[in-house]
Short mmCIF file of C-alpha atoms in Angstrom, two decimals:
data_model
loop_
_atom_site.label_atom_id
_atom_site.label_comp_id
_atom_site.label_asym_id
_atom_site.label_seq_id
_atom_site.Cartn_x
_atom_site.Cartn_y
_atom_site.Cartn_z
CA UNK X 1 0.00 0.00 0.00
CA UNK X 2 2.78 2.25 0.49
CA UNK X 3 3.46 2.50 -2.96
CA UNK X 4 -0.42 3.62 -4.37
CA UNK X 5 0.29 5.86 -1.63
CA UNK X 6 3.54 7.56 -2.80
CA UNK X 7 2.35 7.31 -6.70
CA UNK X 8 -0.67 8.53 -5.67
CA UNK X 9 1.01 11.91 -3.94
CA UNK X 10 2.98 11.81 -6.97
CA UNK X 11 -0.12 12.51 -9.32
CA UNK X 12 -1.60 15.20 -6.34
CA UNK X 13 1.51 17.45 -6.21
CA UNK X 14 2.30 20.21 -8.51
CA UNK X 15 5.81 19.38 -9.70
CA UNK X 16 5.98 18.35 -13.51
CA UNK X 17 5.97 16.43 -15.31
CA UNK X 18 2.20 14.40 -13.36
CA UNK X 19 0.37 17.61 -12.03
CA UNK X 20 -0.25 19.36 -15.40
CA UNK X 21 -1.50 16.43 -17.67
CA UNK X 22 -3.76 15.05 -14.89
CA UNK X 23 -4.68 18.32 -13.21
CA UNK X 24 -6.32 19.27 -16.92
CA UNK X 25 -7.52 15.60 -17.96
CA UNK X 26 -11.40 15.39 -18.11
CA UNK X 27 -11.32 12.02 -18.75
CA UNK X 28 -10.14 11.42 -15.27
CA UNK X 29 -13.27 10.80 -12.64
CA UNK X 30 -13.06 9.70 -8.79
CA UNK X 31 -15.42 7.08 -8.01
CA UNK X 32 -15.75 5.41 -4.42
CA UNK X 33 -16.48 1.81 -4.10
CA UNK X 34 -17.83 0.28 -0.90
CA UNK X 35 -14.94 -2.13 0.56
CA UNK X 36 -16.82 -5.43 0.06
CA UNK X 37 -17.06 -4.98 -3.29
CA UNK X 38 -12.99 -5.04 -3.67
CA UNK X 39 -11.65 -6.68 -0.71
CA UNK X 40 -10.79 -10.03 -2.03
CA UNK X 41 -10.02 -8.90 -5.34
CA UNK X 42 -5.87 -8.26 -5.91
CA UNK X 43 -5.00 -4.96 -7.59
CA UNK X 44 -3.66 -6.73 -10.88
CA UNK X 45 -6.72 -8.83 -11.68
CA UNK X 46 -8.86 -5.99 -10.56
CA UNK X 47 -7.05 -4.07 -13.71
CA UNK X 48 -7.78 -7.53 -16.11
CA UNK X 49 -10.93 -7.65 -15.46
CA UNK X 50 -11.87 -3.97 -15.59
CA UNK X 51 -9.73 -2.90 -18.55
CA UNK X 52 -12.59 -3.59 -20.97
CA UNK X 53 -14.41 -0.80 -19.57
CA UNK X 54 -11.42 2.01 -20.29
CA UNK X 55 -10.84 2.28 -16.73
CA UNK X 56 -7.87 1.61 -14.57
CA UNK X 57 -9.15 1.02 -10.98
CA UNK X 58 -6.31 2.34 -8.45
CA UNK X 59 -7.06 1.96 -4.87
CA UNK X 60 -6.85 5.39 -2.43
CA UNK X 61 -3.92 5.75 -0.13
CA UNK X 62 -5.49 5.62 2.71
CA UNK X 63 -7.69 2.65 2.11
CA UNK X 64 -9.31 2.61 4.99
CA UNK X 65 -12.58 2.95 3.69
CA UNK X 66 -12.00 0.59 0.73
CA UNK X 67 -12.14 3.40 -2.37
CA UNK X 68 -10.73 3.62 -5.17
CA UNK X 69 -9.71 5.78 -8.18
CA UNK X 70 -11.29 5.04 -11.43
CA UNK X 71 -8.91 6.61 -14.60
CA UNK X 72 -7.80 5.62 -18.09
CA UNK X 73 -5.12 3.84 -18.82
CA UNK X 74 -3.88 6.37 -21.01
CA UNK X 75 -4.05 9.29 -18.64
CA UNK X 76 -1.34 7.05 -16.80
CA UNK X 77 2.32 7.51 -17.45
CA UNK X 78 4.15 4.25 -18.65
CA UNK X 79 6.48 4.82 -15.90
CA UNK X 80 3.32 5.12 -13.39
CA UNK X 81 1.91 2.74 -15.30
CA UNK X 82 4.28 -0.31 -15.22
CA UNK X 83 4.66 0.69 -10.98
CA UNK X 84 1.18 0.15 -10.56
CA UNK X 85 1.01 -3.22 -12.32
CA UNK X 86 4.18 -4.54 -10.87
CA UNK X 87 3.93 -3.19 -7.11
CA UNK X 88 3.52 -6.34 -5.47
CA UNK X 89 6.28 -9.25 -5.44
CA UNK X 90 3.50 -11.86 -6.26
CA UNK X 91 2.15 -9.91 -9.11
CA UNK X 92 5.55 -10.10 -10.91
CA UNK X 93 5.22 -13.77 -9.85
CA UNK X 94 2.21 -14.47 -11.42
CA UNK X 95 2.94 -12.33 -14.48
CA UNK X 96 6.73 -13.88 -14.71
CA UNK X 97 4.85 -17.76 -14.90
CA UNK X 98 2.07 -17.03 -16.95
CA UNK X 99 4.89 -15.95 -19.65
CA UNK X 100 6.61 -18.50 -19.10
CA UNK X 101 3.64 -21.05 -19.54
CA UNK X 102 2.56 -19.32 -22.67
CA UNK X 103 6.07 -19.68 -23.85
CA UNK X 104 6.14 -23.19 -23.38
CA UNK X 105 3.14 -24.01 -24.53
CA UNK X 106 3.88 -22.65 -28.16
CA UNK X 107 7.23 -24.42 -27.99
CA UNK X 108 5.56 -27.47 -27.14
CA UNK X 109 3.17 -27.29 -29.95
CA UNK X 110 5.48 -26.01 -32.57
CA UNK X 111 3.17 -22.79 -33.91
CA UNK X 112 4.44 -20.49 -35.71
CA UNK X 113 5.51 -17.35 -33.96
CA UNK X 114 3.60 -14.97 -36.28
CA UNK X 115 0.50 -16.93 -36.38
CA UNK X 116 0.37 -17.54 -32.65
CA UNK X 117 -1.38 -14.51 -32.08
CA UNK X 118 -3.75 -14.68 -34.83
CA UNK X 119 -7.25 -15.13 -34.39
CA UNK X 120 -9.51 -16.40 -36.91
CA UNK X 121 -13.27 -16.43 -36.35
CA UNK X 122 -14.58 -19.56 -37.83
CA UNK X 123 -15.64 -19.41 -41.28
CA UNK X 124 -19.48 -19.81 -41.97
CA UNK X 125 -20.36 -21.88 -44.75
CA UNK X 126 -23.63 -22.07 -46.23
CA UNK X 127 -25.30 -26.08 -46.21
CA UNK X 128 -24.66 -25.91 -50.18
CA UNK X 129 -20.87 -24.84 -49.74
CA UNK X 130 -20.52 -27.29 -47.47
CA UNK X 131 -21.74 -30.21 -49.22
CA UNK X 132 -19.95 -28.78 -52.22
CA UNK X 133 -16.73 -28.97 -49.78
CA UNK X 134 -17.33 -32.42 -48.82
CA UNK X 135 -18.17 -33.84 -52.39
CA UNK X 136 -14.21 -32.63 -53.51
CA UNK X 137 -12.84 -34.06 -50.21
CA UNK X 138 -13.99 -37.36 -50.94
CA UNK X 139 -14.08 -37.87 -54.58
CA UNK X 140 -10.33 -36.40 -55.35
CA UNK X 141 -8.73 -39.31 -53.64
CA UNK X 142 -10.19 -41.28 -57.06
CA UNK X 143 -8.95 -38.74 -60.28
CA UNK X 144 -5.82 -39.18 -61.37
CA UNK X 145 -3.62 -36.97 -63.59
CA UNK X 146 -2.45 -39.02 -66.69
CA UNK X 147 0.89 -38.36 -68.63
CA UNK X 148 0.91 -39.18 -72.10
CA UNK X 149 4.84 -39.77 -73.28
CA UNK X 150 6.05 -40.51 -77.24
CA UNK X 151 9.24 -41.25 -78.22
CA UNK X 152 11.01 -38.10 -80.33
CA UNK X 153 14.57 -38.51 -82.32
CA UNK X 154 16.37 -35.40 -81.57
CA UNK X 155 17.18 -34.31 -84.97
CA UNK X 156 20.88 -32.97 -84.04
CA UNK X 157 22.24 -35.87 -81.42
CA UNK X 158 19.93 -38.83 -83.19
CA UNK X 159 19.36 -39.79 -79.58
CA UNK X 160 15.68 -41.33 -78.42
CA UNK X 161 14.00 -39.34 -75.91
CA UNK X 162 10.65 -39.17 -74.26
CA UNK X 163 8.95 -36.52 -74.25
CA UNK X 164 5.58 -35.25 -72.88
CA UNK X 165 3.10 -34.90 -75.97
CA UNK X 166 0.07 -34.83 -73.74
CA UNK X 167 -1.76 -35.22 -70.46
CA UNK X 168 -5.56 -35.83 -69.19
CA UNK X 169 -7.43 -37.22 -66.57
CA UNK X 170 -8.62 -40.40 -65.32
CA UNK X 171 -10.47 -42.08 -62.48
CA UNK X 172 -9.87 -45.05 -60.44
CA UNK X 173 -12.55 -48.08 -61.39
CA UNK X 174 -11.68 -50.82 -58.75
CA UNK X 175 -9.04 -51.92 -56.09
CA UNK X 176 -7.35 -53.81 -58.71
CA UNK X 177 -6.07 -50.68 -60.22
CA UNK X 178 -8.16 -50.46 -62.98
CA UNK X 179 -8.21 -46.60 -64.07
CA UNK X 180 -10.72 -45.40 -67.02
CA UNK X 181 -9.82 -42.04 -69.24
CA UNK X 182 -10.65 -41.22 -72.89
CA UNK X 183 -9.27 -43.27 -75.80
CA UNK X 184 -7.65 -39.86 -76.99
CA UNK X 185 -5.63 -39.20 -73.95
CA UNK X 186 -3.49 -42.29 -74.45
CA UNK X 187 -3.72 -42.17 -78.05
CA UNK X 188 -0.27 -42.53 -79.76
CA UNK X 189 1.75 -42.77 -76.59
CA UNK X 190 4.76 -44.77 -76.12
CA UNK X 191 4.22 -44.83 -72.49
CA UNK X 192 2.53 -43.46 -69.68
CA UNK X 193 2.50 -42.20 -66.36
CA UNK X 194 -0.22 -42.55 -63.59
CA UNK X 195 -0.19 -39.77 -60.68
CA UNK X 196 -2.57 -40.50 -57.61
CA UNK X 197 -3.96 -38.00 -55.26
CA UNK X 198 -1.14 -38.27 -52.99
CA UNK X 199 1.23 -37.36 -55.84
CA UNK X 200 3.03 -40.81 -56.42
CA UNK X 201 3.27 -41.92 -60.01
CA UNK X 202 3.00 -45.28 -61.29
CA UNK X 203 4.03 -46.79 -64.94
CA UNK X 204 0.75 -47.57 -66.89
CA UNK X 205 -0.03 -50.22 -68.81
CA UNK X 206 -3.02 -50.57 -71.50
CA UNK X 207 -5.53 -52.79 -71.19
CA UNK X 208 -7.72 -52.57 -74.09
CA UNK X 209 -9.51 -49.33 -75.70
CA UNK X 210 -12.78 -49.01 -77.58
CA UNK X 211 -12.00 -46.09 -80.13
CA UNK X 212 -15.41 -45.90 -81.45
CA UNK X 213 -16.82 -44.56 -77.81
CA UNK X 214 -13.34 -43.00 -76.77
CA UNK X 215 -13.01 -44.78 -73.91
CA UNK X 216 -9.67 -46.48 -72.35
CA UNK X 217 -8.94 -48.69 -69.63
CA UNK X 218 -5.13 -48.85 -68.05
CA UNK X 219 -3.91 -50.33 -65.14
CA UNK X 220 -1.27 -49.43 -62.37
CA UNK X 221 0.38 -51.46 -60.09
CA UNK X 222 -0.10 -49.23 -56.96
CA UNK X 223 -1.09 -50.59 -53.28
CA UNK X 224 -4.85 -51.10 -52.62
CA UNK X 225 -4.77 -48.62 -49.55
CA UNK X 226 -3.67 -46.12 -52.29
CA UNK X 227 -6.73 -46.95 -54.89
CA UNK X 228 -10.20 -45.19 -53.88
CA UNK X 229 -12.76 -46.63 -56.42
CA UNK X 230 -15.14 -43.87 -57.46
CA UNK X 231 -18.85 -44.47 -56.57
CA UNK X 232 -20.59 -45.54 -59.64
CA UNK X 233 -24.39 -43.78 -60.10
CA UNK X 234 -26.91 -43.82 -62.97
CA UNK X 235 -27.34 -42.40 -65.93
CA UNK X 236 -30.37 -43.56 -67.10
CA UNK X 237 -32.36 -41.56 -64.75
CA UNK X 238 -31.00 -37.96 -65.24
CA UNK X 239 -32.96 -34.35 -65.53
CA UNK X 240 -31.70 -31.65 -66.90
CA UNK X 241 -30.96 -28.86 -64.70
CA UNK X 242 -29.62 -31.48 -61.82
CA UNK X 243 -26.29 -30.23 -60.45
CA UNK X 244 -22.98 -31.67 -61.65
CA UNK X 245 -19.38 -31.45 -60.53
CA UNK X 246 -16.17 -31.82 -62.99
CA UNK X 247 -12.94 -32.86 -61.13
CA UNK X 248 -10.21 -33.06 -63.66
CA UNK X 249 -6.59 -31.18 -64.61
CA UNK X 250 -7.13 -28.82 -67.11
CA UNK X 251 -4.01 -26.98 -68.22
CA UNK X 252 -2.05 -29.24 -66.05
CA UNK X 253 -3.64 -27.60 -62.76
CA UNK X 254 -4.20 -31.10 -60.58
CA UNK X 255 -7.50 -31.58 -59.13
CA UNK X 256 -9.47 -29.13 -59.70
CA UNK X 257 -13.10 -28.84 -59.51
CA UNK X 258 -16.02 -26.96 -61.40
CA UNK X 259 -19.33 -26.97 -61.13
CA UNK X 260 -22.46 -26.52 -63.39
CA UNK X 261 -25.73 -28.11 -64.26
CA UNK X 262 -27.18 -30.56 -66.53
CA UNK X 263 -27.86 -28.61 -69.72
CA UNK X 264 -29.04 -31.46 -71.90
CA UNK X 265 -29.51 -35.21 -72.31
CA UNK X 266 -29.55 -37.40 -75.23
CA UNK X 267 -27.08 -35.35 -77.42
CA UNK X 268 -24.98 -37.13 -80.16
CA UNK X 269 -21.27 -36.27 -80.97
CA UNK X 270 -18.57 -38.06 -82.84
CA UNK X 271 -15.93 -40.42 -81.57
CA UNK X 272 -12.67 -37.95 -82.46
CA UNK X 273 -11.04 -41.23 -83.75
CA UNK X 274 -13.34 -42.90 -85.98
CA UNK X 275 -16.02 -40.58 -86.47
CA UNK X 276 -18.32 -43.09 -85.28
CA UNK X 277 -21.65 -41.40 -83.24
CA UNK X 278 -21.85 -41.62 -79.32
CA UNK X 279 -25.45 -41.69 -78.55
CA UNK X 280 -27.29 -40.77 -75.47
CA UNK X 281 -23.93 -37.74 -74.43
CA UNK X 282 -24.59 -35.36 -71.44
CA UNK X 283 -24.28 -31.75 -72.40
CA UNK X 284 -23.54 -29.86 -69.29
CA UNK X 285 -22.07 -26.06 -68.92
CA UNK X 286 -19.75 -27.22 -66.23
CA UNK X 287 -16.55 -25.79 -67.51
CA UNK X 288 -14.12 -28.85 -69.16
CA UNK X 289 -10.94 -27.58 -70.82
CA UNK X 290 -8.17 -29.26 -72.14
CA UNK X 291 -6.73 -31.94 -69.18
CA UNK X 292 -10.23 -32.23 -68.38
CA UNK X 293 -10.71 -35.59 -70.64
CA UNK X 294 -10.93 -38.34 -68.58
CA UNK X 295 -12.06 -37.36 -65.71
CA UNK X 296 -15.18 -37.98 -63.66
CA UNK X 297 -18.51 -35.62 -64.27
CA UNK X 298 -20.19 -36.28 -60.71
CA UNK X 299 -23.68 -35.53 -59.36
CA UNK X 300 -24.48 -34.13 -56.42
CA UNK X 301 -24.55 -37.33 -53.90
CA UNK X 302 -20.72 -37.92 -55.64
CA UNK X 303 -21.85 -40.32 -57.55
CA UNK X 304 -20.04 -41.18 -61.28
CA UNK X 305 -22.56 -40.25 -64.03
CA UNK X 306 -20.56 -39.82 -67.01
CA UNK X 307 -16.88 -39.12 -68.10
CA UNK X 308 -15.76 -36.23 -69.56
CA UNK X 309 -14.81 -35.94 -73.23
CA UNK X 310 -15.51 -33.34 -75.43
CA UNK X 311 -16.29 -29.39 -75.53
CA UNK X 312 -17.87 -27.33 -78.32
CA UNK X 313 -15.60 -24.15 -78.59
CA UNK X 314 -14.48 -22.00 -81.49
CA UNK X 315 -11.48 -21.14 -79.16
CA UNK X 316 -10.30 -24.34 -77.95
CA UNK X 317 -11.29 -23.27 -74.21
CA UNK X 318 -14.12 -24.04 -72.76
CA UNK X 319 -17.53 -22.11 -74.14
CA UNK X 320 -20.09 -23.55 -71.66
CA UNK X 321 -21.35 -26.44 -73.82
CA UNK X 322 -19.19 -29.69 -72.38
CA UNK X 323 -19.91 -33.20 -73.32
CA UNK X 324 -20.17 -36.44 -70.72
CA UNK X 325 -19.82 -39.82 -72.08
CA UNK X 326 -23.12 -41.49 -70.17
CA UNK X 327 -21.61 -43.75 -67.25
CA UNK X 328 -24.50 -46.53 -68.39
CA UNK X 329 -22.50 -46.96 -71.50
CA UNK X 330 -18.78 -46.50 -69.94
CA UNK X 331 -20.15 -49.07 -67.34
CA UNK X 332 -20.73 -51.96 -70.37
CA UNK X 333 -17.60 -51.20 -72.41
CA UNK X 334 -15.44 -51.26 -68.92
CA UNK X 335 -16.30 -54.76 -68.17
CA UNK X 336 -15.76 -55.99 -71.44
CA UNK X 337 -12.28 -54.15 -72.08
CA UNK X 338 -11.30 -55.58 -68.28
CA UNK X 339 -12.14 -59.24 -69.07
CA UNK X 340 -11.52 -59.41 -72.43
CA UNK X 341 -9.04 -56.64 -73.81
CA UNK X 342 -11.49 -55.69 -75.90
CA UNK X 343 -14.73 -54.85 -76.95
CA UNK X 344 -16.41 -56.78 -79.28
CA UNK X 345 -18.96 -54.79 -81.38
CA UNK X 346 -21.01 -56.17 -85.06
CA UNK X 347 -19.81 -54.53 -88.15
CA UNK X 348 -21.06 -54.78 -91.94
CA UNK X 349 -17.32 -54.39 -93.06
CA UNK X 350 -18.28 -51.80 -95.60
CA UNK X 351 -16.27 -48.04 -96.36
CA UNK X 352 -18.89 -45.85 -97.13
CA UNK X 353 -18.82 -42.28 -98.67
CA UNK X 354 -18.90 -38.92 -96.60
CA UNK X 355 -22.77 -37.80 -96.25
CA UNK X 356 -21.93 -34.71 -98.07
CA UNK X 357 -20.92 -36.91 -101.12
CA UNK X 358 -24.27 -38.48 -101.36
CA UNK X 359 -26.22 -35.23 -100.73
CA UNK X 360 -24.98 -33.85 -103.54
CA UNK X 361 -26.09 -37.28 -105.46
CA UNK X 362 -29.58 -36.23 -104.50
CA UNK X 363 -30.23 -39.48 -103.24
CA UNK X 364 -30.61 -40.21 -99.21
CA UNK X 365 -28.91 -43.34 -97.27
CA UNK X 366 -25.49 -44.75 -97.38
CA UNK X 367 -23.41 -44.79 -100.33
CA UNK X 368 -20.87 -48.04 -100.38
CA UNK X 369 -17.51 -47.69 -101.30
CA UNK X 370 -15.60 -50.48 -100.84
CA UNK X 371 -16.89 -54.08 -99.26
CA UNK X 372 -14.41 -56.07 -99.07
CA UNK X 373 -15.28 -60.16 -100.27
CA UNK X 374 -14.02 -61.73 -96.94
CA UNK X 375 -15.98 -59.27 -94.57
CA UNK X 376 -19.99 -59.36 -93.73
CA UNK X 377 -21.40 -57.50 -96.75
CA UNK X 378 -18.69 -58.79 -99.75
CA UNK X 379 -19.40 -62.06 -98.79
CA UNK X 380 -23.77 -61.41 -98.74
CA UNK X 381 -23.25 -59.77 -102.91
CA UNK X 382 -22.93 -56.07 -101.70
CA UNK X 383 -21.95 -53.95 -104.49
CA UNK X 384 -18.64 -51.19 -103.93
CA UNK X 385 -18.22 -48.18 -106.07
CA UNK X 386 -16.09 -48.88 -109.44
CA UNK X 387 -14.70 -47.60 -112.29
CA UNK X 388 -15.86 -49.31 -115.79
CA UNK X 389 -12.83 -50.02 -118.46
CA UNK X 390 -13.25 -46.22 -119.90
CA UNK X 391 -12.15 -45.08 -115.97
CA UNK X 392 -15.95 -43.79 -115.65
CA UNK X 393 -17.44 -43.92 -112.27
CA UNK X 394 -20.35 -46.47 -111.24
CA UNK X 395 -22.07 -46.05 -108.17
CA UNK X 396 -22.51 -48.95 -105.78
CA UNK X 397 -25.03 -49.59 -103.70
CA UNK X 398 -26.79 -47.44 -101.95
CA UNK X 399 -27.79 -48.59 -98.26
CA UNK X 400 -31.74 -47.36 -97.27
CA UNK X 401 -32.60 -49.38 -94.36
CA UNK X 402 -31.60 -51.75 -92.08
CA UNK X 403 -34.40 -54.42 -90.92
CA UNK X 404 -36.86 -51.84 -92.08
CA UNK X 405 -35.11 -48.82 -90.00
CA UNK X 406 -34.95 -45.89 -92.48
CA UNK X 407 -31.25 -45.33 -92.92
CA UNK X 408 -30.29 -41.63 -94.41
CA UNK X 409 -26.39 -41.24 -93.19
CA UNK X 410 -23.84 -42.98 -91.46
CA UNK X 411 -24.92 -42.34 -88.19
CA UNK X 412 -27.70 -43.75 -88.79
CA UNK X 413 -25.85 -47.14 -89.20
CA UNK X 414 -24.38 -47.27 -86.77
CA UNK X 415 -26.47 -46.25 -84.57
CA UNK X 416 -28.47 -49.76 -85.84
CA UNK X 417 -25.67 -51.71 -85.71
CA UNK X 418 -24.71 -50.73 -81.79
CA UNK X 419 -28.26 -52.01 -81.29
CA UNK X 420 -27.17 -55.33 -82.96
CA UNK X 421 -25.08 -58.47 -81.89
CA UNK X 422 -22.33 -60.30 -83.41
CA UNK X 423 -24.05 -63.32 -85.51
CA UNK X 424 -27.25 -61.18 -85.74
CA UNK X 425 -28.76 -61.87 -89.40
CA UNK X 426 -29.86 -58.59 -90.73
CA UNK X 427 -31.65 -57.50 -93.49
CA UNK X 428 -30.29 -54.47 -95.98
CA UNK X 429 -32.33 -52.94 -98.08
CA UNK X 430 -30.14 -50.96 -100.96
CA UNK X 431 -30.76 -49.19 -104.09
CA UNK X 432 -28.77 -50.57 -107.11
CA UNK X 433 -29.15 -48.78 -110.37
CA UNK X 434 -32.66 -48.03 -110.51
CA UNK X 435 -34.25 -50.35 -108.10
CA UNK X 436 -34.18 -51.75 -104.85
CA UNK X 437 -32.90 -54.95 -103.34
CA UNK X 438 -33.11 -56.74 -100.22
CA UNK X 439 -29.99 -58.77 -99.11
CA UNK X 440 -29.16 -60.40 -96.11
CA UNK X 441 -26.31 -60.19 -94.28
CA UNK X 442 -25.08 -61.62 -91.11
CA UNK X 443 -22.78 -59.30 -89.01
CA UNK X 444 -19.36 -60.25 -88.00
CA UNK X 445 -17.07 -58.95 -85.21
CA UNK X 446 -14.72 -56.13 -85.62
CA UNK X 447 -11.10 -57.19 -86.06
CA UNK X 448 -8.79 -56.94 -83.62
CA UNK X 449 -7.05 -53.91 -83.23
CA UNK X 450 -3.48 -52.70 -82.14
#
């Protein structure tokens, strides 16, 4: 007490420099307390607990009565200041170990000394956010970034290098590391490389590829605790304007995710290696750029509804009209591809002119080039195009219908024949010359390819 006392005389007496500031302060305001209301409350925590209201409470020096002096902090001198806090030997005691304790406990849990002191209030996410959060937490485990390598001849050194010539995505299928991506991805690659999640990367090996639906399946040798199958969903059962998720590596950025809605079903591209028609394609505005092929299009339960291929884009970027190869269709071709390399699909074993050819014929259907005498329609009597002995140019048949489906272009064909099964007998109805035949045919499987 008898040093409040003698720093309280100091702030009473008229020598500089206490007298003048707190002689003029306004802030400054004497309040008595009755001595209940303070007697078992130390000085120091009396000044913790009342600093949030601005005021410093300083006990009278004759405390007789139990008063005290209410003032701010800041009217205080530092000198005055750090007395007043520190007067008593057990308030440096307690202020000495609660440093230390504070010190140890950052040492002990290895924080950064600049982020220590931080404090973050706790972000608030909306439910959507959230399950939009959760959906990418647990699905990215399953994409994986795929490196497409081809072997270059430097044209200087002769030597044989590898280089990069492309990249995509891809998803993992099962445990037994089974990953599915597009067809073009791995097309033309010497080798390739497999990068999980966790960033380990794994040689790749191909197991079989179905060009005509762009679809691939490799497999890696990685451990099983590594390999997080992606939940398969539905396709069948799809609405436009349902919510979709893209996770995929477009420009080479791994895993990243976009997000967009179902902006049409039942669309109809080309396979970008045979030209051959995918039916039944997702459209979705989900933004898919190049890297994105491969990887998984996702509805909102994180479910695998399609795999995504293409983009319609003047630019080459992506335009807002992406393209998902239905997972009901992936899911068929997969299991074939896994158990028997391939994917064995009917074919009539005819070339047959570009629609715009036969257009400008003025006649509708499927105009036959070329049909070969050991494949499906050479051996049934189907008529190619040919040149006579003078080198002029006679027409061969002209496909119309299959079993009495009106055929008018190629797609058209094949979107029959997908319908069909090897050692199907089909009927194909042509125009030769100036009238119409019917000729059976029975379909064959398509060679094997390398």
């Amino acid at each position: 007490m008898a040093a409040y006392s003698s720093l309280l005389s100091s702030f009473h007496s008229s020598s500089p420099p206490f007298s003048s500031p707190l002689s003029r302060s306004p802030s400054r305001k004497l309040v008595s307390f009755p001595s209940e209301s303070f007697s078992s409350t130390p000085p120091i925590l009396s000044f913790l607990h009342q600093r949030r209201r601005n005021y410093l409470f300083i006990p009278n020096s004759n405390n007789s009565s139990g008063s005290y002096t209410a003032t701010k902090p800041s009217c205080l001198p530092k000198l005055a200041l750090s007395k007043l806090l520190f007067s008593s030997p057990l308030d440096s005691l307690l202020v000495l170990c609660a440093s230390l304790a504070l010190s140890l406990s950052l040492f002990l849990a290895d924080v950064d000394s600049a982020s220590a002191f931080v404090v973050s209030t706790p972000r608030k996410l909306q439910s959507d956010e959230l399950a939009t959060v959760r959906l990418f937490q647990e699905n990215t485990p399953s994409v994986v970034y795929i490196t497409n390598l081809a072997v270059r001849q430097d044209a200087f050194t002769l030597d044989v290098l590898e280089v990069p010539q492309g990249s995509g995505s891809g998803f993992v299928w099962d445990k037994n590391g089974h990953i599915v991506t597009n067809y073009h991805v791995i097309r033309g690659a010497s080798d390739l490389k497999v990068t999980l999640a966790d960033q380990t990367t794994y040689d790749a090996k191909v197991v079989g590829f179905d060009q005509d639906k762009d679809v691939a399946v490799l497999r890696v040798d990685a451990p099983k605790d590594k390999l997080r199958p992606v939940p398969i969903g539905i396709s069948a059962d799809l609405l436009v304007g349902q919510k979709v998720y893209a996770i995929g590596n477009p420009f080479g950025l791994d895993h990243t995710l976009t997000t967009g809605v179902i902006s049409g079903l039942r669309r109809e591209i080309s396979s970008a290696a045979t030209g051959r028609p995918i039916q039944d394609v997702i459209q979705t505005d989900a933004a898919i750029n190049p890297g994105n092929s491969g990887g998984p299009l996702l509805d909102s339960s994180g479910n695998l509804i399609g795999i995504n291929t293409a983009i319609y884009s003047p630019s080459g970027a992506s335009s807002g009209v992406g393209f998902s190869i239905p997972v009901d269709t992936v899911g068929g071709i997969v299991d074939q591809l896994v158990r028997f390399g391939k994917v064995t699909r009917p074919i009539l074993g005819i070339k047959f002119a570009p629609d715009q050819s036969v257009e400008q014929l003025g006649v509708s259907g499927v105009l036959v080039l070329d049909a070969p005498m050991n494949g499906p329609a050479g051996k049934a009597g189907l008529q190619p195009t040919k040149r006579d002995a003078y080198g002029r140019l006679i027409l061969g048949d002209i496909i119309t219908s299959v079993n009495g489906k009106k055929v008018t272009n190629g797609s058209d064909l094949y979107r029959i024949l997908d319908q069909s099964k090897v050692g199907d007998t089909v009927t194909v109805e042509v125009l030769r010359g100036d009238h119409k035949e019917k000729i059976p045919v029975i379909l064959e499987p398509k060679p094997d390819e390398s």
